[in-house]
Amino acid sequence: MRADEASVAALKAVMSPHDGADERVDWAAVGQAWGVRFPADYMAFMATYGAGGIDEAFSVLAPEASTEPPEGSGFGSAAGETGIMRSIWSTEGGPTGVEAGPDSVIAWGVSCGADILGGLTVDEDPDKWPVLVWERHGSPNWQLYDCGMAEFLRRLFTGGFDRCPLSDASLWGEPSPHFVHWREEQRRIEERLDPYTGEPLSWSF
């Protein structure tokens, strides 16, 4: 089993992909648009889960415009969050010890605490990109984690870091996080169902 397959398999053991969906991403076109190859575990995540939300506390972002949720769906975009991350880096400074510029980060996630997570693209091998977190309420705000995206999420859910890596601890040590693909979430909301429980919503539109 390849390393990316192993990391996603380990994540699946913690978070079911039942409500996920394959994004069917054209990775060659995406790579050309971004100017990089993407990590194998991120590609495997997209094929297994897709873009979507985790317990209303975290959003995993799609890598290209054609898979981005429609306006009003509640999800951001990789391009939009990457722009924010790079802007913060430019105006406030980047992570300590990183000899690179703002263009060396691509966002793949955002938390309900307004943290932004991405890959630090300084290595030519995307499978060696560490996870870079801009932690809104952290001190310092920038934190680096020497693991890939799938392993980061698994360790978040299992409490596998020395401290919670996010400003909001809703998913820290969460034994059974629930992922819902953004299209399925949108469908349930349109049917006035809670996207994570399937129960009728108590509020109206």
PDB file of C-alpha atoms in Angstrom:
ATOM      1  CA  MET A   1       0.000   0.000   0.000  1.00  0.00           C
ATOM      2  CA  ARG A   2       1.361   3.428  -0.966  1.00  0.00           C
ATOM      3  CA  ALA A   3       1.922   6.029   1.739  1.00  0.00           C
ATOM      4  CA  ASP A   4      -1.008   8.176   0.537  1.00  0.00           C
ATOM      5  CA  GLU A   5      -3.319   5.159   0.475  1.00  0.00           C
ATOM      6  CA  ALA A   6      -2.195   4.219   3.983  1.00  0.00           C
ATOM      7  CA  SER A   7      -2.789   7.718   5.364  1.00  0.00           C
ATOM      8  CA  VAL A   8      -6.285   7.951   3.867  1.00  0.00           C
ATOM      9  CA  ALA A   9      -7.075   4.397   5.023  1.00  0.00           C
ATOM     10  CA  ALA A  10      -6.045   5.394   8.552  1.00  0.00           C
ATOM     11  CA  LEU A  11      -8.269   8.466   8.305  1.00  0.00           C
ATOM     12  CA  LYS A  12     -11.201   6.366   7.067  1.00  0.00           C
ATOM     13  CA  ALA A  13     -10.876   4.249  10.194  1.00  0.00           C
ATOM     14  CA  VAL A  14     -11.642   7.391  12.206  1.00  0.00           C
ATOM     15  CA  MET A  15     -13.958   9.358   9.879  1.00  0.00           C
ATOM     16  CA  SER A  16     -16.357   7.485   7.621  1.00  0.00           C
ATOM     17  CA  PRO A  17     -16.519   8.574   3.958  1.00  0.00           C
ATOM     18  CA  HIS A  18     -20.176   7.470   3.814  1.00  0.00           C
ATOM     19  CA  ASP A  19     -21.455  10.963   3.000  1.00  0.00           C
ATOM     20  CA  GLY A  20     -18.511  11.814   0.752  1.00  0.00           C
ATOM     21  CA  ALA A  21     -18.294  11.893  -3.044  1.00  0.00           C
ATOM     22  CA  ASP A  22     -15.553  11.714  -5.665  1.00  0.00           C
ATOM     23  CA  GLU A  23     -14.884  15.204  -7.023  1.00  0.00           C
ATOM     24  CA  ARG A  24     -13.457  13.712 -10.272  1.00  0.00           C
ATOM     25  CA  VAL A  25     -10.816  16.395 -10.463  1.00  0.00           C
ATOM     26  CA  ASP A  26      -8.776  16.920 -13.625  1.00  0.00           C
ATOM     27  CA  TRP A  27      -5.486  16.963 -11.759  1.00  0.00           C
ATOM     28  CA  ALA A  28      -3.410  17.721 -14.841  1.00  0.00           C
ATOM     29  CA  ALA A  29      -5.446  20.885 -15.479  1.00  0.00           C
ATOM     30  CA  VAL A  30      -5.424  21.800 -11.796  1.00  0.00           C
ATOM     31  CA  GLY A  31      -1.673  21.346 -11.592  1.00  0.00           C
ATOM     32  CA  GLN A  32      -1.162  23.514 -14.648  1.00  0.00           C
ATOM     33  CA  ALA A  33      -3.395  26.242 -13.230  1.00  0.00           C
ATOM     34  CA  TRP A  34      -1.579  26.301  -9.879  1.00  0.00           C
ATOM     35  CA  GLY A  35       1.869  25.614 -11.289  1.00  0.00           C
ATOM     36  CA  VAL A  36       2.485  22.631  -8.993  1.00  0.00           C
ATOM     37  CA  ARG A  37       1.654  18.959  -8.554  1.00  0.00           C
ATOM     38  CA  PHE A  38      -0.632  18.249  -5.629  1.00  0.00           C
ATOM     39  CA  PRO A  39       0.108  15.791  -2.801  1.00  0.00           C
ATOM     40  CA  ALA A  40      -1.084  12.229  -3.373  1.00  0.00           C
ATOM     41  CA  ASP A  41      -2.958  12.105  -0.062  1.00  0.00           C
ATOM     42  CA  TYR A  42      -4.932  15.256  -0.942  1.00  0.00           C
ATOM     43  CA  MET A  43      -5.829  13.754  -4.314  1.00  0.00           C
ATOM     44  CA  ALA A  44      -6.845  10.516  -2.590  1.00  0.00           C
ATOM     45  CA  PHE A  45      -8.927  12.491  -0.090  1.00  0.00           C
ATOM     46  CA  MET A  46     -10.756  14.244  -2.926  1.00  0.00           C
ATOM     47  CA  ALA A  47     -11.464  10.905  -4.608  1.00  0.00           C
ATOM     48  CA  THR A  48     -12.747   9.390  -1.353  1.00  0.00           C
ATOM     49  CA  TYR A  49     -14.474  12.271   0.442  1.00  0.00           C
ATOM     50  CA  GLY A  50     -14.445  15.293  -1.867  1.00  0.00           C
ATOM     51  CA  ALA A  51     -14.835  18.845  -0.634  1.00  0.00           C
ATOM     52  CA  GLY A  52     -17.173  19.319   2.299  1.00  0.00           C
ATOM     53  CA  GLY A  53     -17.703  19.966   5.961  1.00  0.00           C
ATOM     54  CA  ILE A  54     -16.837  18.145   9.159  1.00  0.00           C
ATOM     55  CA  ASP A  55     -19.329  18.573  11.998  1.00  0.00           C
ATOM     56  CA  GLU A  56     -19.978  22.192  11.016  1.00  0.00           C
ATOM     57  CA  ALA A  57     -16.525  22.956  12.451  1.00  0.00           C
ATOM     58  CA  PHE A  58     -14.233  22.519   9.459  1.00  0.00           C
ATOM     59  CA  SER A  59     -14.346  22.815   5.667  1.00  0.00           C
ATOM     60  CA  VAL A  60     -12.089  20.926   3.278  1.00  0.00           C
ATOM     61  CA  LEU A  61     -11.704  22.990   0.120  1.00  0.00           C
ATOM     62  CA  ALA A  62     -11.913  21.946  -3.520  1.00  0.00           C
ATOM     63  CA  PRO A  63      -8.798  22.571  -5.615  1.00  0.00           C
ATOM     64  CA  GLU A  64     -10.378  24.144  -8.692  1.00  0.00           C
ATOM     65  CA  ALA A  65     -13.179  26.448  -9.760  1.00  0.00           C
ATOM     66  CA  SER A  66     -15.190  23.734 -11.488  1.00  0.00           C
ATOM     67  CA  THR A  67     -15.645  21.879  -8.216  1.00  0.00           C
ATOM     68  CA  GLU A  68     -16.202  24.903  -6.016  1.00  0.00           C
ATOM     69  CA  PRO A  69     -19.584  25.111  -4.288  1.00  0.00           C
ATOM     70  CA  PRO A  70     -22.070  27.673  -5.584  1.00  0.00           C
ATOM     71  CA  GLU A  71     -22.438  31.045  -3.960  1.00  0.00           C
ATOM     72  CA  GLY A  72     -24.422  30.836  -0.748  1.00  0.00           C
ATOM     73  CA  SER A  73     -23.478  27.219   0.010  1.00  0.00           C
ATOM     74  CA  GLY A  74     -21.359  28.268   2.978  1.00  0.00           C
ATOM     75  CA  PHE A  75     -18.084  26.869   1.660  1.00  0.00           C
ATOM     76  CA  GLY A  76     -15.054  28.861   0.670  1.00  0.00           C
ATOM     77  CA  SER A  77     -12.672  28.092  -2.159  1.00  0.00           C
ATOM     78  CA  ALA A  78      -9.043  27.044  -2.241  1.00  0.00           C
ATOM     79  CA  ALA A  79      -8.254  30.062  -4.386  1.00  0.00           C
ATOM     80  CA  GLY A  80     -10.016  32.478  -2.047  1.00  0.00           C
ATOM     81  CA  GLU A  81      -8.521  31.116   1.170  1.00  0.00           C
ATOM     82  CA  THR A  82      -5.086  30.879  -0.447  1.00  0.00           C
ATOM     83  CA  GLY A  83      -5.354  34.560  -1.329  1.00  0.00           C
ATOM     84  CA  ILE A  84      -6.175  35.405   2.285  1.00  0.00           C
ATOM     85  CA  MET A  85      -3.332  33.266   3.600  1.00  0.00           C
ATOM     86  CA  ARG A  86      -0.829  34.846   1.222  1.00  0.00           C
ATOM     87  CA  SER A  87      -2.070  38.342   2.046  1.00  0.00           C
ATOM     88  CA  ILE A  88      -1.552  37.738   5.772  1.00  0.00           C
ATOM     89  CA  TRP A  89       1.934  36.433   5.053  1.00  0.00           C
ATOM     90  CA  SER A  90       2.726  39.525   2.964  1.00  0.00           C
ATOM     91  CA  THR A  91       1.428  42.080   5.454  1.00  0.00           C
ATOM     92  CA  GLU A  92       2.172  40.461   8.815  1.00  0.00           C
ATOM     93  CA  GLY A  93       5.105  38.213   7.986  1.00  0.00           C
ATOM     94  CA  GLY A  94       5.320  34.474   7.444  1.00  0.00           C
ATOM     95  CA  PRO A  95       6.211  31.500   9.614  1.00  0.00           C
ATOM     96  CA  THR A  96       9.456  31.744  11.567  1.00  0.00           C
ATOM     97  CA  GLY A  97      12.380  29.985   9.958  1.00  0.00           C
ATOM     98  CA  VAL A  98      10.751  29.556   6.545  1.00  0.00           C
ATOM     99  CA  GLU A  99      12.939  30.965   3.798  1.00  0.00           C
ATOM    100  CA  ALA A 100      10.179  31.415   1.247  1.00  0.00           C
ATOM    101  CA  GLY A 101       7.611  33.928   0.131  1.00  0.00           C
ATOM    102  CA  PRO A 102       3.814  34.116   0.371  1.00  0.00           C
ATOM    103  CA  ASP A 103       3.349  32.236  -2.905  1.00  0.00           C
ATOM    104  CA  SER A 104       4.680  29.106  -1.180  1.00  0.00           C
ATOM    105  CA  VAL A 105       1.358  28.159   0.390  1.00  0.00           C
ATOM    106  CA  ILE A 106      -1.834  26.673  -1.030  1.00  0.00           C
ATOM    107  CA  ALA A 107      -4.859  26.456   1.249  1.00  0.00           C
ATOM    108  CA  TRP A 108      -6.936  23.287   1.577  1.00  0.00           C
ATOM    109  CA  GLY A 109      -8.979  23.876   4.718  1.00  0.00           C
ATOM    110  CA  VAL A 110     -10.577  26.429   7.008  1.00  0.00           C
ATOM    111  CA  SER A 111     -11.954  26.027  10.532  1.00  0.00           C
ATOM    112  CA  CYS A 112     -14.977  27.530  12.239  1.00  0.00           C
ATOM    113  CA  GLY A 113     -12.472  29.512  14.306  1.00  0.00           C
ATOM    114  CA  ALA A 114     -11.287  31.237  11.093  1.00  0.00           C
ATOM    115  CA  ASP A 115      -8.013  29.307  11.003  1.00  0.00           C
ATOM    116  CA  ILE A 116      -6.675  28.582   7.504  1.00  0.00           C
ATOM    117  CA  LEU A 117      -4.714  25.442   6.689  1.00  0.00           C
ATOM    118  CA  GLY A 118      -2.568  24.719   3.660  1.00  0.00           C
ATOM    119  CA  GLY A 119       0.425  22.979   2.244  1.00  0.00           C
ATOM    120  CA  LEU A 120       3.820  24.681   2.390  1.00  0.00           C
ATOM    121  CA  THR A 121       5.080  24.094  -1.152  1.00  0.00           C
ATOM    122  CA  VAL A 122       8.821  24.612  -0.640  1.00  0.00           C
ATOM    123  CA  ASP A 123       9.775  21.016  -1.514  1.00  0.00           C
ATOM    124  CA  GLU A 124       9.685  19.889  -5.152  1.00  0.00           C
ATOM    125  CA  ASP A 125       8.039  16.668  -3.950  1.00  0.00           C
ATOM    126  CA  PRO A 126       4.458  17.596  -2.955  1.00  0.00           C
ATOM    127  CA  ASP A 127       4.214  14.500  -0.774  1.00  0.00           C
ATOM    128  CA  LYS A 128       6.784  16.135   1.502  1.00  0.00           C
ATOM    129  CA  TRP A 129       4.824  19.359   1.969  1.00  0.00           C
ATOM    130  CA  PRO A 130       4.191  20.004   5.671  1.00  0.00           C
ATOM    131  CA  VAL A 131       0.879  21.410   6.836  1.00  0.00           C
ATOM    132  CA  LEU A 132       0.988  25.131   7.548  1.00  0.00           C
ATOM    133  CA  VAL A 133      -1.700  26.555   9.836  1.00  0.00           C
ATOM    134  CA  TRP A 134      -2.537  30.197  10.323  1.00  0.00           C
ATOM    135  CA  GLU A 135      -4.126  29.885  13.761  1.00  0.00           C
ATOM    136  CA  ARG A 136      -6.231  32.977  14.319  1.00  0.00           C
ATOM    137  CA  HIS A 137      -5.916  32.904  18.103  1.00  0.00           C
ATOM    138  CA  GLY A 138      -2.524  31.228  18.248  1.00  0.00           C
ATOM    139  CA  SER A 139       0.714  32.686  19.538  1.00  0.00           C
ATOM    140  CA  PRO A 140       2.497  32.697  17.212  1.00  0.00           C
ATOM    141  CA  ASN A 141      -0.222  32.572  14.577  1.00  0.00           C
ATOM    142  CA  TRP A 142       1.800  30.439  12.153  1.00  0.00           C
ATOM    143  CA  GLN A 143       2.369  26.793  13.023  1.00  0.00           C
ATOM    144  CA  LEU A 144       4.060  24.064  10.946  1.00  0.00           C
ATOM    145  CA  TYR A 145       3.236  20.351  11.245  1.00  0.00           C
ATOM    146  CA  ASP A 146       5.509  17.760   9.657  1.00  0.00           C
ATOM    147  CA  CYS A 147       2.792  15.601   8.126  1.00  0.00           C
ATOM    148  CA  GLY A 148       0.418  15.580   5.186  1.00  0.00           C
ATOM    149  CA  MET A 149      -3.187  16.707   5.057  1.00  0.00           C
ATOM    150  CA  ALA A 150      -4.821  13.306   5.735  1.00  0.00           C
ATOM    151  CA  GLU A 151      -2.461  12.506   8.610  1.00  0.00           C
ATOM    152  CA  PHE A 152      -3.023  15.974  10.076  1.00  0.00           C
ATOM    153  CA  LEU A 153      -6.790  15.415  10.184  1.00  0.00           C
ATOM    154  CA  ARG A 154      -6.396  11.946  11.702  1.00  0.00           C
ATOM    155  CA  ARG A 155      -4.113  13.289  14.400  1.00  0.00           C
ATOM    156  CA  LEU A 156      -6.518  16.170  15.057  1.00  0.00           C
ATOM    157  CA  PHE A 157      -9.392  13.743  15.616  1.00  0.00           C
ATOM    158  CA  THR A 158      -7.352  11.377  17.772  1.00  0.00           C
ATOM    159  CA  GLY A 159      -5.646  14.055  19.867  1.00  0.00           C
ATOM    160  CA  GLY A 160      -2.311  13.119  18.348  1.00  0.00           C
ATOM    161  CA  PHE A 161      -0.588  16.492  18.767  1.00  0.00           C
ATOM    162  CA  ASP A 162       0.913  18.004  21.907  1.00  0.00           C
ATOM    163  CA  ARG A 163      -1.856  20.609  21.787  1.00  0.00           C
ATOM    164  CA  CYS A 164      -4.932  21.351  19.738  1.00  0.00           C
ATOM    165  CA  PRO A 165      -3.629  22.842  16.470  1.00  0.00           C
ATOM    166  CA  LEU A 166      -6.755  24.935  15.890  1.00  0.00           C
ATOM    167  CA  SER A 167      -8.297  27.948  17.624  1.00  0.00           C
ATOM    168  CA  ASP A 168     -11.552  26.013  18.097  1.00  0.00           C
ATOM    169  CA  ALA A 169     -11.261  22.652  19.861  1.00  0.00           C
ATOM    170  CA  SER A 170     -14.563  21.195  18.622  1.00  0.00           C
ATOM    171  CA  LEU A 171     -12.796  18.448  16.653  1.00  0.00           C
ATOM    172  CA  TRP A 172      -9.862  17.933  19.009  1.00  0.00           C
ATOM    173  CA  GLY A 173      -9.966  14.300  20.129  1.00  0.00           C
ATOM    174  CA  GLU A 174     -13.351  13.822  18.432  1.00  0.00           C
ATOM    175  CA  PRO A 175     -13.860  10.020  18.323  1.00  0.00           C
ATOM    176  CA  SER A 176     -16.398   9.980  15.485  1.00  0.00           C
ATOM    177  CA  PRO A 177     -16.236  13.089  13.261  1.00  0.00           C
ATOM    178  CA  HIS A 178     -18.895  13.278  10.542  1.00  0.00           C
ATOM    179  CA  PHE A 179     -17.951  14.373   7.040  1.00  0.00           C
ATOM    180  CA  VAL A 180     -20.629  15.528   4.600  1.00  0.00           C
ATOM    181  CA  HIS A 181     -19.896  16.398   0.971  1.00  0.00           C
ATOM    182  CA  TRP A 182     -20.961  19.963   0.147  1.00  0.00           C
ATOM    183  CA  ARG A 183     -23.522  18.853  -2.445  1.00  0.00           C
ATOM    184  CA  GLU A 184     -25.150  16.487   0.043  1.00  0.00           C
ATOM    185  CA  GLU A 185     -25.119  19.178   2.720  1.00  0.00           C
ATOM    186  CA  GLN A 186     -26.777  21.594   0.327  1.00  0.00           C
ATOM    187  CA  ARG A 187     -29.399  19.002  -0.642  1.00  0.00           C
ATOM    188  CA  ARG A 188     -30.305  18.306   2.985  1.00  0.00           C
ATOM    189  CA  ILE A 189     -30.535  21.985   3.838  1.00  0.00           C
ATOM    190  CA  GLU A 190     -32.831  22.545   0.847  1.00  0.00           C
ATOM    191  CA  GLU A 191     -35.004  19.741   2.233  1.00  0.00           C
ATOM    192  CA  ARG A 192     -34.904  21.486   5.631  1.00  0.00           C
ATOM    193  CA  LEU A 193     -32.877  18.723   7.230  1.00  0.00           C
ATOM    194  CA  ASP A 194     -29.892  19.075   9.498  1.00  0.00           C
ATOM    195  CA  PRO A 195     -26.971  18.126   7.208  1.00  0.00           C
ATOM    196  CA  TYR A 196     -25.203  16.151   9.937  1.00  0.00           C
ATOM    197  CA  THR A 197     -28.068  14.427  11.748  1.00  0.00           C
ATOM    198  CA  GLY A 198     -30.734  14.217   9.027  1.00  0.00           C
ATOM    199  CA  GLU A 199     -33.286  15.524  11.492  1.00  0.00           C
ATOM    200  CA  PRO A 200     -35.752  18.289  10.479  1.00  0.00           C
ATOM    201  CA  LEU A 201     -34.318  21.754  11.043  1.00  0.00           C
ATOM    202  CA  SER A 202     -35.935  23.739  13.823  1.00  0.00           C
ATOM    203  CA  TRP A 203     -35.531  26.996  11.900  1.00  0.00           C
ATOM    204  CA  SER A 204     -37.115  28.133   8.670  1.00  0.00           C
ATOM    205  CA  PHE A 205     -35.753  30.041   5.654  1.00  0.00           C
TER     206      PHE A 205
END
